[in-house]
């Protein structure tokens, strides 16, 4: 099958400095795409529709990848619901609408697996969207992402605008956020266990019971999947316009904590604070659709964790 992209295309990666955006840029460069358009926050406010339109007028992108978003873990979502809903809606609406109006030939919108109901049937198929209530601890972010998917679908249906979406599972790897209070579970655990190892602590306390099941995808696998679907996947108007992307394999948070303890050489005890929320009990994606069109992840969790811990420690030394 011929590629739906050309190596001469001007490809705008919105959010190129973020974890997902930087991985997408690496994947594009690896595949020989050199005309990658980037815009820092200082040069382009994605929440300002007039600034976005002027930037498109000047730069004329052919392909757009929307990886920009306000992201964070359970605590951040609970504390800043307006930011997670309103800021993300502004970014998405501005980029998607402007891409359509400026005749961009392909657009890829990055969603999230949190769009699915809290008690969705497992493993979660794309059809589970809007079949039940969302997980309350991240519903604001999820609602914004659902709106982005539906806007892409609406533009395809009404105007035949070539917009597709990917729903990644939990990501980890280069560029992750290790903030002590607003990071996701995997980087938060890496930071906690690494600090405990460095300080010779006897134990580490983790949130919740450790029983929830989660799936984790290395961000470089996501970057590769993004380029793959842009090159190969153009669904018809009657097909599902968004695809799950993950490994198809999950593990408990307890198992994850034990794996990170091993990767960071932590020898103490792990204590579970059951007064803290667990979130969704299980979230494993059904990835058959993406597999059927020819893509699968290649980075095993144990290898990805080791590389991620090594990178975290190198970055920490640089900051000293």
PDB file of C-alpha atoms in Angstrom:
ATOM      1  CA  UNK A   1       0.000   0.000   0.000  1.00  0.00           C
ATOM      2  CA  UNK A   2       1.313   3.441  -0.929  1.00  0.00           C
ATOM      3  CA  UNK A   3       1.830   5.901   1.896  1.00  0.00           C
ATOM      4  CA  UNK A   4      -0.866   8.511   2.487  1.00  0.00           C
ATOM      5  CA  UNK A   5       1.914  10.958   3.345  1.00  0.00           C
ATOM      6  CA  UNK A   6       4.682  12.438   1.250  1.00  0.00           C
ATOM      7  CA  UNK A   7       8.215  12.984   2.506  1.00  0.00           C
ATOM      8  CA  UNK A   8       7.802  16.583   1.285  1.00  0.00           C
ATOM      9  CA  UNK A   9       4.740  17.235   3.464  1.00  0.00           C
ATOM     10  CA  UNK A  10       4.990  20.012   6.023  1.00  0.00           C
ATOM     11  CA  UNK A  11       3.971  18.217   9.224  1.00  0.00           C
ATOM     12  CA  UNK A  12       2.942  20.337  12.210  1.00  0.00           C
ATOM     13  CA  UNK A  13       3.358  18.555  15.550  1.00  0.00           C
ATOM     14  CA  UNK A  14       1.357  20.585  18.073  1.00  0.00           C
ATOM     15  CA  UNK A  15       2.874  19.884  21.479  1.00  0.00           C
ATOM     16  CA  UNK A  16       6.262  18.858  20.098  1.00  0.00           C
ATOM     17  CA  UNK A  17       8.029  19.449  23.425  1.00  0.00           C
ATOM     18  CA  UNK A  18       5.714  17.165  25.357  1.00  0.00           C
ATOM     19  CA  UNK A  19       6.261  13.494  26.043  1.00  0.00           C
ATOM     20  CA  UNK A  20       4.060  12.236  23.197  1.00  0.00           C
ATOM     21  CA  UNK A  21       4.905  15.065  20.796  1.00  0.00           C
ATOM     22  CA  UNK A  22       8.662  14.615  21.122  1.00  0.00           C
ATOM     23  CA  UNK A  23       8.302  10.848  20.565  1.00  0.00           C
ATOM     24  CA  UNK A  24       6.244  11.524  17.428  1.00  0.00           C
ATOM     25  CA  UNK A  25       8.951  13.871  16.160  1.00  0.00           C
ATOM     26  CA  UNK A  26      11.578  11.164  16.744  1.00  0.00           C
ATOM     27  CA  UNK A  27       9.448   8.628  14.857  1.00  0.00           C
ATOM     28  CA  UNK A  28       8.903  11.010  11.936  1.00  0.00           C
ATOM     29  CA  UNK A  29      12.615  11.743  11.663  1.00  0.00           C
ATOM     30  CA  UNK A  30      13.414   8.027  11.839  1.00  0.00           C
ATOM     31  CA  UNK A  31      11.094   7.462   8.863  1.00  0.00           C
ATOM     32  CA  UNK A  32      12.780  10.193   6.824  1.00  0.00           C
ATOM     33  CA  UNK A  33      10.388  13.107   7.331  1.00  0.00           C
ATOM     34  CA  UNK A  34      12.438  16.269   7.609  1.00  0.00           C
ATOM     35  CA  UNK A  35       9.872  19.036   7.110  1.00  0.00           C
ATOM     36  CA  UNK A  36       8.546  19.037  10.685  1.00  0.00           C
ATOM     37  CA  UNK A  37       6.940  22.270  11.846  1.00  0.00           C
ATOM     38  CA  UNK A  38       7.207  23.162  15.532  1.00  0.00           C
ATOM     39  CA  UNK A  39       5.982  26.095  17.566  1.00  0.00           C
ATOM     40  CA  UNK A  40       6.864  26.799  21.186  1.00  0.00           C
ATOM     41  CA  UNK A  41       4.391  28.326  23.657  1.00  0.00           C
ATOM     42  CA  UNK A  42       6.303  31.587  23.466  1.00  0.00           C
ATOM     43  CA  UNK A  43       5.673  31.794  19.714  1.00  0.00           C
ATOM     44  CA  UNK A  44       2.184  30.302  19.514  1.00  0.00           C
ATOM     45  CA  UNK A  45      -0.597  30.302  22.119  1.00  0.00           C
ATOM     46  CA  UNK A  46      -2.745  27.330  21.095  1.00  0.00           C
ATOM     47  CA  UNK A  47      -5.605  28.646  23.235  1.00  0.00           C
ATOM     48  CA  UNK A  48      -5.789  31.812  21.122  1.00  0.00           C
ATOM     49  CA  UNK A  49      -7.754  31.148  17.914  1.00  0.00           C
ATOM     50  CA  UNK A  50      -6.437  34.284  16.190  1.00  0.00           C
ATOM     51  CA  UNK A  51      -2.825  33.349  16.943  1.00  0.00           C
ATOM     52  CA  UNK A  52      -3.437  29.834  15.611  1.00  0.00           C
ATOM     53  CA  UNK A  53      -5.030  31.125  12.396  1.00  0.00           C
ATOM     54  CA  UNK A  54      -2.185  33.563  11.771  1.00  0.00           C
ATOM     55  CA  UNK A  55       0.381  30.807  12.324  1.00  0.00           C
ATOM     56  CA  UNK A  56      -1.380  28.516   9.827  1.00  0.00           C
ATOM     57  CA  UNK A  57      -1.607  31.360   7.311  1.00  0.00           C
ATOM     58  CA  UNK A  58       2.136  31.886   7.545  1.00  0.00           C
ATOM     59  CA  UNK A  59       3.318  28.259   7.764  1.00  0.00           C
ATOM     60  CA  UNK A  60       0.692  26.370   5.683  1.00  0.00           C
ATOM     61  CA  UNK A  61       0.992  22.853   7.201  1.00  0.00           C
ATOM     62  CA  UNK A  62      -0.045  19.873   5.054  1.00  0.00           C
ATOM     63  CA  UNK A  63      -0.443  17.405   7.920  1.00  0.00           C
ATOM     64  CA  UNK A  64      -1.235  18.132  11.578  1.00  0.00           C
ATOM     65  CA  UNK A  65      -0.656  15.945  14.624  1.00  0.00           C
ATOM     66  CA  UNK A  66      -2.425  17.228  17.726  1.00  0.00           C
ATOM     67  CA  UNK A  67      -0.423  16.010  20.719  1.00  0.00           C
ATOM     68  CA  UNK A  68      -0.745  19.194  22.781  1.00  0.00           C
ATOM     69  CA  UNK A  69      -2.822  18.932  25.954  1.00  0.00           C
ATOM     70  CA  UNK A  70      -2.905  19.799  29.633  1.00  0.00           C
ATOM     71  CA  UNK A  71      -2.220  16.497  31.383  1.00  0.00           C
ATOM     72  CA  UNK A  72      -1.759  15.213  34.923  1.00  0.00           C
ATOM     73  CA  UNK A  73      -2.580  12.480  37.401  1.00  0.00           C
ATOM     74  CA  UNK A  74      -5.524  11.896  39.737  1.00  0.00           C
ATOM     75  CA  UNK A  75      -4.611  14.657  42.191  1.00  0.00           C
ATOM     76  CA  UNK A  76      -4.159  17.289  39.470  1.00  0.00           C
ATOM     77  CA  UNK A  77      -7.443  16.326  37.762  1.00  0.00           C
ATOM     78  CA  UNK A  78      -9.317  16.567  41.055  1.00  0.00           C
ATOM     79  CA  UNK A  79      -7.726  19.890  41.985  1.00  0.00           C
ATOM     80  CA  UNK A  80      -7.993  21.741  38.646  1.00  0.00           C
ATOM     81  CA  UNK A  81     -11.146  20.578  36.810  1.00  0.00           C
ATOM     82  CA  UNK A  82     -11.605  23.859  34.920  1.00  0.00           C
ATOM     83  CA  UNK A  83      -8.091  23.727  33.488  1.00  0.00           C
ATOM     84  CA  UNK A  84      -8.400  20.112  32.404  1.00  0.00           C
ATOM     85  CA  UNK A  85     -11.721  20.733  30.661  1.00  0.00           C
ATOM     86  CA  UNK A  86     -11.601  24.318  29.382  1.00  0.00           C
ATOM     87  CA  UNK A  87      -7.918  24.574  28.425  1.00  0.00           C
ATOM     88  CA  UNK A  88      -8.001  21.290  26.540  1.00  0.00           C
ATOM     89  CA  UNK A  89     -11.227  22.226  24.741  1.00  0.00           C
ATOM     90  CA  UNK A  90      -9.699  25.501  23.596  1.00  0.00           C
ATOM     91  CA  UNK A  91      -6.518  23.846  22.299  1.00  0.00           C
ATOM     92  CA  UNK A  92      -8.400  21.076  20.486  1.00  0.00           C
ATOM     93  CA  UNK A  93     -11.103  23.247  18.953  1.00  0.00           C
ATOM     94  CA  UNK A  94      -8.602  25.816  17.708  1.00  0.00           C
ATOM     95  CA  UNK A  95      -6.268  23.294  16.084  1.00  0.00           C
ATOM     96  CA  UNK A  96      -8.944  21.016  14.618  1.00  0.00           C
ATOM     97  CA  UNK A  97     -11.160  23.801  13.241  1.00  0.00           C
ATOM     98  CA  UNK A  98      -8.231  25.760  11.817  1.00  0.00           C
ATOM     99  CA  UNK A  99      -6.797  22.615  10.197  1.00  0.00           C
ATOM    100  CA  UNK A 100     -10.130  22.035   8.474  1.00  0.00           C
ATOM    101  CA  UNK A 101     -10.512  25.643   7.352  1.00  0.00           C
ATOM    102  CA  UNK A 102      -6.956  25.773   5.994  1.00  0.00           C
ATOM    103  CA  UNK A 103      -7.392  22.553   3.978  1.00  0.00           C
ATOM    104  CA  UNK A 104      -4.925  20.401   5.894  1.00  0.00           C
ATOM    105  CA  UNK A 105      -4.878  17.046   4.060  1.00  0.00           C
ATOM    106  CA  UNK A 106      -4.601  14.794   7.146  1.00  0.00           C
ATOM    107  CA  UNK A 107      -5.059  15.378  10.879  1.00  0.00           C
ATOM    108  CA  UNK A 108      -4.283  13.001  13.741  1.00  0.00           C
ATOM    109  CA  UNK A 109      -5.831  13.724  17.132  1.00  0.00           C
ATOM    110  CA  UNK A 110      -4.358  12.034  20.201  1.00  0.00           C
ATOM    111  CA  UNK A 111      -6.965  11.080  22.765  1.00  0.00           C
ATOM    112  CA  UNK A 112      -6.616   8.873  25.831  1.00  0.00           C
ATOM    113  CA  UNK A 113      -7.879   5.564  27.159  1.00  0.00           C
ATOM    114  CA  UNK A 114      -9.612   7.479  29.972  1.00  0.00           C
ATOM    115  CA  UNK A 115     -12.404   8.298  27.474  1.00  0.00           C
ATOM    116  CA  UNK A 116     -13.949   4.902  28.199  1.00  0.00           C
ATOM    117  CA  UNK A 117     -16.465   4.198  30.986  1.00  0.00           C
ATOM    118  CA  UNK A 118     -15.139   3.291  34.426  1.00  0.00           C
ATOM    119  CA  UNK A 119     -16.813  -0.119  34.236  1.00  0.00           C
ATOM    120  CA  UNK A 120     -16.323  -0.794  30.523  1.00  0.00           C
ATOM    121  CA  UNK A 121     -16.215  -4.405  29.349  1.00  0.00           C
ATOM    122  CA  UNK A 122     -12.636  -5.661  29.338  1.00  0.00           C
ATOM    123  CA  UNK A 123     -10.507  -5.608  27.263  1.00  0.00           C
ATOM    124  CA  UNK A 124     -12.010  -2.328  26.083  1.00  0.00           C
ATOM    125  CA  UNK A 125     -13.166  -2.155  22.472  1.00  0.00           C
ATOM    126  CA  UNK A 126     -13.572   1.161  20.657  1.00  0.00           C
ATOM    127  CA  UNK A 127     -17.367   0.614  20.703  1.00  0.00           C
ATOM    128  CA  UNK A 128     -17.399   1.032  24.503  1.00  0.00           C
ATOM    129  CA  UNK A 129     -17.196   4.825  24.146  1.00  0.00           C
ATOM    130  CA  UNK A 130     -20.184   6.556  25.815  1.00  0.00           C
ATOM    131  CA  UNK A 131     -21.743   3.302  27.034  1.00  0.00           C
ATOM    132  CA  UNK A 132     -21.435   4.221  30.730  1.00  0.00           C
ATOM    133  CA  UNK A 133     -20.227   6.704  33.354  1.00  0.00           C
ATOM    134  CA  UNK A 134     -16.640   7.945  33.383  1.00  0.00           C
ATOM    135  CA  UNK A 135     -14.125   7.513  36.186  1.00  0.00           C
ATOM    136  CA  UNK A 136     -14.796  10.628  38.373  1.00  0.00           C
ATOM    137  CA  UNK A 137     -11.106  11.242  39.139  1.00  0.00           C
ATOM    138  CA  UNK A 138     -10.310  12.140  35.514  1.00  0.00           C
ATOM    139  CA  UNK A 139     -13.680  12.899  33.926  1.00  0.00           C
ATOM    140  CA  UNK A 140     -12.806  16.531  33.080  1.00  0.00           C
ATOM    141  CA  UNK A 141      -9.864  15.496  30.923  1.00  0.00           C
ATOM    142  CA  UNK A 142     -11.845  12.584  29.481  1.00  0.00           C
ATOM    143  CA  UNK A 143     -14.758  14.837  28.486  1.00  0.00           C
ATOM    144  CA  UNK A 144     -12.413  17.141  26.591  1.00  0.00           C
ATOM    145  CA  UNK A 145     -10.852  14.201  24.745  1.00  0.00           C
ATOM    146  CA  UNK A 146     -14.263  12.732  23.861  1.00  0.00           C
ATOM    147  CA  UNK A 147     -15.276  16.097  22.427  1.00  0.00           C
ATOM    148  CA  UNK A 148     -12.105  16.150  20.298  1.00  0.00           C
ATOM    149  CA  UNK A 149     -12.840  12.701  18.880  1.00  0.00           C
ATOM    150  CA  UNK A 150     -16.434  13.637  18.113  1.00  0.00           C
ATOM    151  CA  UNK A 151     -15.417  16.915  16.453  1.00  0.00           C
ATOM    152  CA  UNK A 152     -13.059  14.990  14.157  1.00  0.00           C
ATOM    153  CA  UNK A 153     -15.858  12.541  13.362  1.00  0.00           C
ATOM    154  CA  UNK A 154     -18.350  15.351  12.713  1.00  0.00           C
ATOM    155  CA  UNK A 155     -15.977  17.090  10.289  1.00  0.00           C
ATOM    156  CA  UNK A 156     -15.410  13.813   8.466  1.00  0.00           C
ATOM    157  CA  UNK A 157     -19.149  13.147   8.220  1.00  0.00           C
ATOM    158  CA  UNK A 158     -20.243  16.638   7.161  1.00  0.00           C
ATOM    159  CA  UNK A 159     -17.248  17.865   5.154  1.00  0.00           C
ATOM    160  CA  UNK A 160     -15.193  14.708   4.454  1.00  0.00           C
ATOM    161  CA  UNK A 161     -12.280  16.220   6.375  1.00  0.00           C
ATOM    162  CA  UNK A 162      -9.570  13.561   6.744  1.00  0.00           C
ATOM    163  CA  UNK A 163      -9.236  13.424  10.535  1.00  0.00           C
ATOM    164  CA  UNK A 164      -8.382  10.301  12.530  1.00  0.00           C
ATOM    165  CA  UNK A 165      -7.750   9.678  16.229  1.00  0.00           C
ATOM    166  CA  UNK A 166      -5.644   7.352  18.378  1.00  0.00           C
ATOM    167  CA  UNK A 167      -6.481   6.407  21.974  1.00  0.00           C
ATOM    168  CA  UNK A 168      -3.226   5.481  23.735  1.00  0.00           C
ATOM    169  CA  UNK A 169      -3.118   3.561  26.977  1.00  0.00           C
ATOM    170  CA  UNK A 170      -0.936   4.809  29.870  1.00  0.00           C
ATOM    171  CA  UNK A 171       2.371   6.093  28.497  1.00  0.00           C
ATOM    172  CA  UNK A 172       5.859   6.108  29.975  1.00  0.00           C
ATOM    173  CA  UNK A 173       9.393   6.829  28.811  1.00  0.00           C
ATOM    174  CA  UNK A 174      11.492   9.846  27.760  1.00  0.00           C
ATOM    175  CA  UNK A 175       9.996  13.232  28.568  1.00  0.00           C
ATOM    176  CA  UNK A 176       7.672  11.999  31.320  1.00  0.00           C
ATOM    177  CA  UNK A 177       6.538  14.217  34.192  1.00  0.00           C
ATOM    178  CA  UNK A 178       8.053  13.250  37.547  1.00  0.00           C
ATOM    179  CA  UNK A 179       6.483  16.024  39.615  1.00  0.00           C
ATOM    180  CA  UNK A 180       5.851  14.837  43.209  1.00  0.00           C
ATOM    181  CA  UNK A 181       2.142  15.772  43.219  1.00  0.00           C
ATOM    182  CA  UNK A 182       0.781  15.895  39.645  1.00  0.00           C
ATOM    183  CA  UNK A 183       2.464  13.034  37.787  1.00  0.00           C
ATOM    184  CA  UNK A 184       0.915   9.757  36.617  1.00  0.00           C
ATOM    185  CA  UNK A 185       1.367   6.504  38.517  1.00  0.00           C
ATOM    186  CA  UNK A 186       4.425   5.043  36.755  1.00  0.00           C
ATOM    187  CA  UNK A 187       6.705   8.125  36.862  1.00  0.00           C
ATOM    188  CA  UNK A 188       5.480   8.906  40.388  1.00  0.00           C
ATOM    189  CA  UNK A 189       6.543   5.428  41.499  1.00  0.00           C
ATOM    190  CA  UNK A 190       9.917   5.719  39.757  1.00  0.00           C
ATOM    191  CA  UNK A 191      10.645   8.965  41.585  1.00  0.00           C
ATOM    192  CA  UNK A 192       9.457   7.598  44.934  1.00  0.00           C
ATOM    193  CA  UNK A 193      11.417   4.345  44.730  1.00  0.00           C
ATOM    194  CA  UNK A 194      14.545   6.023  43.388  1.00  0.00           C
ATOM    195  CA  UNK A 195      14.528   8.538  46.259  1.00  0.00           C
ATOM    196  CA  UNK A 196      13.971   5.723  48.760  1.00  0.00           C
ATOM    197  CA  UNK A 197      16.925   3.815  47.311  1.00  0.00           C
ATOM    198  CA  UNK A 198      19.189   6.866  47.399  1.00  0.00           C
ATOM    199  CA  UNK A 199      18.161   7.666  50.996  1.00  0.00           C
ATOM    200  CA  UNK A 200      18.350   4.031  52.207  1.00  0.00           C
ATOM    201  CA  UNK A 201      14.694   4.078  53.337  1.00  0.00           C
ATOM    202  CA  UNK A 202      13.178   1.000  54.950  1.00  0.00           C
ATOM    203  CA  UNK A 203       9.836   1.346  53.168  1.00  0.00           C
ATOM    204  CA  UNK A 204       7.862   3.153  50.476  1.00  0.00           C
ATOM    205  CA  UNK A 205       4.177   4.065  50.820  1.00  0.00           C
ATOM    206  CA  UNK A 206       2.017   3.817  47.679  1.00  0.00           C
ATOM    207  CA  UNK A 207      -1.519   5.061  47.102  1.00  0.00           C
ATOM    208  CA  UNK A 208      -4.487   2.692  47.163  1.00  0.00           C
ATOM    209  CA  UNK A 209      -4.643  -1.068  47.475  1.00  0.00           C
ATOM    210  CA  UNK A 210      -2.351  -1.991  44.585  1.00  0.00           C
ATOM    211  CA  UNK A 211      -5.109  -4.108  43.035  1.00  0.00           C
ATOM    212  CA  UNK A 212      -6.137  -1.988  39.995  1.00  0.00           C
ATOM    213  CA  UNK A 213      -4.978  -3.389  36.663  1.00  0.00           C
ATOM    214  CA  UNK A 214      -3.227  -1.090  34.195  1.00  0.00           C
ATOM    215  CA  UNK A 215      -1.591  -1.297  30.785  1.00  0.00           C
ATOM    216  CA  UNK A 216       1.551   0.668  29.892  1.00  0.00           C
ATOM    217  CA  UNK A 217       2.958   1.626  26.490  1.00  0.00           C
ATOM    218  CA  UNK A 218       6.420   3.035  25.852  1.00  0.00           C
ATOM    219  CA  UNK A 219       6.032   6.462  24.285  1.00  0.00           C
ATOM    220  CA  UNK A 220       8.377   5.574  21.410  1.00  0.00           C
ATOM    221  CA  UNK A 221       5.953   2.783  20.477  1.00  0.00           C
ATOM    222  CA  UNK A 222       3.204   5.416  20.405  1.00  0.00           C
ATOM    223  CA  UNK A 223       5.311   7.636  18.129  1.00  0.00           C
ATOM    224  CA  UNK A 224       5.779   4.730  15.753  1.00  0.00           C
ATOM    225  CA  UNK A 225       2.022   3.960  15.814  1.00  0.00           C
ATOM    226  CA  UNK A 226       1.180   7.592  14.977  1.00  0.00           C
ATOM    227  CA  UNK A 227       3.365   7.587  11.874  1.00  0.00           C
ATOM    228  CA  UNK A 228       2.019   4.161  10.878  1.00  0.00           C
ATOM    229  CA  UNK A 229      -1.664   5.182  10.940  1.00  0.00           C
ATOM    230  CA  UNK A 230      -0.973   8.456   9.151  1.00  0.00           C
ATOM    231  CA  UNK A 231       0.777   6.547   6.379  1.00  0.00           C
ATOM    232  CA  UNK A 232      -1.559   3.541   6.180  1.00  0.00           C
ATOM    233  CA  UNK A 233      -5.012   4.066   7.718  1.00  0.00           C
ATOM    234  CA  UNK A 234      -7.875   5.966   6.118  1.00  0.00           C
ATOM    235  CA  UNK A 235     -11.224   4.645   7.397  1.00  0.00           C
ATOM    236  CA  UNK A 236     -14.392   5.153   5.402  1.00  0.00           C
ATOM    237  CA  UNK A 237     -17.103   7.426   6.774  1.00  0.00           C
ATOM    238  CA  UNK A 238     -19.045   4.379   8.035  1.00  0.00           C
ATOM    239  CA  UNK A 239     -16.097   2.885   9.941  1.00  0.00           C
ATOM    240  CA  UNK A 240     -14.865   3.764  13.428  1.00  0.00           C
ATOM    241  CA  UNK A 241     -12.650   6.832  13.146  1.00  0.00           C
ATOM    242  CA  UNK A 242     -10.491   6.190  16.239  1.00  0.00           C
ATOM    243  CA  UNK A 243      -8.232   3.299  17.243  1.00  0.00           C
ATOM    244  CA  UNK A 244      -6.912   2.010  20.548  1.00  0.00           C
ATOM    245  CA  UNK A 245      -3.141   1.795  20.815  1.00  0.00           C
ATOM    246  CA  UNK A 246      -1.418  -0.225  23.510  1.00  0.00           C
ATOM    247  CA  UNK A 247       0.306  -3.507  24.241  1.00  0.00           C
ATOM    248  CA  UNK A 248      -2.841  -5.493  25.016  1.00  0.00           C
ATOM    249  CA  UNK A 249      -1.174  -6.692  28.247  1.00  0.00           C
ATOM    250  CA  UNK A 250      -1.897  -5.334  31.725  1.00  0.00           C
ATOM    251  CA  UNK A 251      -0.583  -5.862  35.260  1.00  0.00           C
ATOM    252  CA  UNK A 252      -1.610  -4.801  38.762  1.00  0.00           C
ATOM    253  CA  UNK A 253      -0.264  -1.605  40.314  1.00  0.00           C
ATOM    254  CA  UNK A 254       1.246  -3.865  42.986  1.00  0.00           C
ATOM    255  CA  UNK A 255       3.136  -5.783  40.281  1.00  0.00           C
ATOM    256  CA  UNK A 256       4.195  -2.496  38.699  1.00  0.00           C
ATOM    257  CA  UNK A 257       5.506  -1.190  42.032  1.00  0.00           C
ATOM    258  CA  UNK A 258       7.482  -4.404  42.538  1.00  0.00           C
ATOM    259  CA  UNK A 259       8.951  -4.151  39.031  1.00  0.00           C
ATOM    260  CA  UNK A 260       9.974  -0.522  39.632  1.00  0.00           C
ATOM    261  CA  UNK A 261      11.434  -1.445  43.032  1.00  0.00           C
ATOM    262  CA  UNK A 262      13.601  -4.001  41.235  1.00  0.00           C
ATOM    263  CA  UNK A 263      14.564  -1.547  38.467  1.00  0.00           C
ATOM    264  CA  UNK A 264      15.634   1.041  41.076  1.00  0.00           C
ATOM    265  CA  UNK A 265      17.379  -1.504  43.358  1.00  0.00           C
ATOM    266  CA  UNK A 266      15.009  -0.787  46.261  1.00  0.00           C
ATOM    267  CA  UNK A 267      15.247  -3.520  48.926  1.00  0.00           C
ATOM    268  CA  UNK A 268      12.742  -2.298  51.545  1.00  0.00           C
ATOM    269  CA  UNK A 269       9.036  -2.905  52.166  1.00  0.00           C
ATOM    270  CA  UNK A 270       6.136  -1.565  50.107  1.00  0.00           C
ATOM    271  CA  UNK A 271       3.207  -0.233  52.170  1.00  0.00           C
ATOM    272  CA  UNK A 272      -0.214   0.406  50.613  1.00  0.00           C
ATOM    273  CA  UNK A 273      -2.266   3.368  51.884  1.00  0.00           C
ATOM    274  CA  UNK A 274      -5.811   2.121  51.303  1.00  0.00           C
ATOM    275  CA  UNK A 275      -7.307   5.464  52.360  1.00  0.00           C
ATOM    276  CA  UNK A 276      -6.201   6.848  48.983  1.00  0.00           C
ATOM    277  CA  UNK A 277      -8.283   6.292  45.795  1.00  0.00           C
ATOM    278  CA  UNK A 278      -7.604   3.412  43.441  1.00  0.00           C
ATOM    279  CA  UNK A 279      -9.315   4.883  40.370  1.00  0.00           C
ATOM    280  CA  UNK A 280     -10.701   2.580  37.696  1.00  0.00           C
ATOM    281  CA  UNK A 281     -10.403  -1.096  38.796  1.00  0.00           C
ATOM    282  CA  UNK A 282      -9.186  -2.358  35.405  1.00  0.00           C
ATOM    283  CA  UNK A 283      -8.276  -0.666  32.158  1.00  0.00           C
ATOM    284  CA  UNK A 284      -6.961  -2.882  29.379  1.00  0.00           C
ATOM    285  CA  UNK A 285      -7.421  -1.951  25.751  1.00  0.00           C
ATOM    286  CA  UNK A 286      -8.562  -4.237  22.981  1.00  0.00           C
ATOM    287  CA  UNK A 287      -6.007  -3.510  20.240  1.00  0.00           C
ATOM    288  CA  UNK A 288      -7.231  -5.958  17.591  1.00  0.00           C
ATOM    289  CA  UNK A 289      -8.204  -3.257  15.087  1.00  0.00           C
ATOM    290  CA  UNK A 290      -4.739  -1.695  15.041  1.00  0.00           C
ATOM    291  CA  UNK A 291      -3.095  -5.130  14.918  1.00  0.00           C
ATOM    292  CA  UNK A 292      -5.300  -6.108  11.991  1.00  0.00           C
ATOM    293  CA  UNK A 293      -4.013  -3.210   9.913  1.00  0.00           C
ATOM    294  CA  UNK A 294      -0.428  -4.220  10.671  1.00  0.00           C
ATOM    295  CA  UNK A 295       0.920  -2.473  13.793  1.00  0.00           C
ATOM    296  CA  UNK A 296       2.056  -3.951  17.145  1.00  0.00           C
ATOM    297  CA  UNK A 297       4.169  -2.613  20.002  1.00  0.00           C
ATOM    298  CA  UNK A 298       7.778  -3.806  20.209  1.00  0.00           C
ATOM    299  CA  UNK A 299       9.155  -2.503  23.548  1.00  0.00           C
ATOM    300  CA  UNK A 300       8.718  -4.919  26.477  1.00  0.00           C
ATOM    301  CA  UNK A 301       7.813  -3.309  29.833  1.00  0.00           C
ATOM    302  CA  UNK A 302      10.855  -4.674  31.691  1.00  0.00           C
ATOM    303  CA  UNK A 303      13.195  -3.254  29.039  1.00  0.00           C
ATOM    304  CA  UNK A 304      11.323   0.027  28.865  1.00  0.00           C
ATOM    305  CA  UNK A 305      11.355   0.409  32.653  1.00  0.00           C
ATOM    306  CA  UNK A 306      15.092  -0.171  32.879  1.00  0.00           C
ATOM    307  CA  UNK A 307      15.794   2.417  30.164  1.00  0.00           C
ATOM    308  CA  UNK A 308      13.358   4.884  31.750  1.00  0.00           C
ATOM    309  CA  UNK A 309      14.930   4.582  35.207  1.00  0.00           C
ATOM    310  CA  UNK A 310      18.409   5.010  33.716  1.00  0.00           C
ATOM    311  CA  UNK A 311      17.272   8.117  31.821  1.00  0.00           C
ATOM    312  CA  UNK A 312      15.549   9.544  34.920  1.00  0.00           C
ATOM    313  CA  UNK A 313      18.756   9.192  36.909  1.00  0.00           C
ATOM    314  CA  UNK A 314      20.886  10.761  34.172  1.00  0.00           C
ATOM    315  CA  UNK A 315      18.501  13.732  33.940  1.00  0.00           C
ATOM    316  CA  UNK A 316      18.539  14.078  37.716  1.00  0.00           C
ATOM    317  CA  UNK A 317      22.345  14.243  37.733  1.00  0.00           C
ATOM    318  CA  UNK A 318      22.257  16.959  35.058  1.00  0.00           C
ATOM    319  CA  UNK A 319      19.978  19.082  37.243  1.00  0.00           C
ATOM    320  CA  UNK A 320      22.352  18.957  40.201  1.00  0.00           C
TER     321      UNK A 320
END
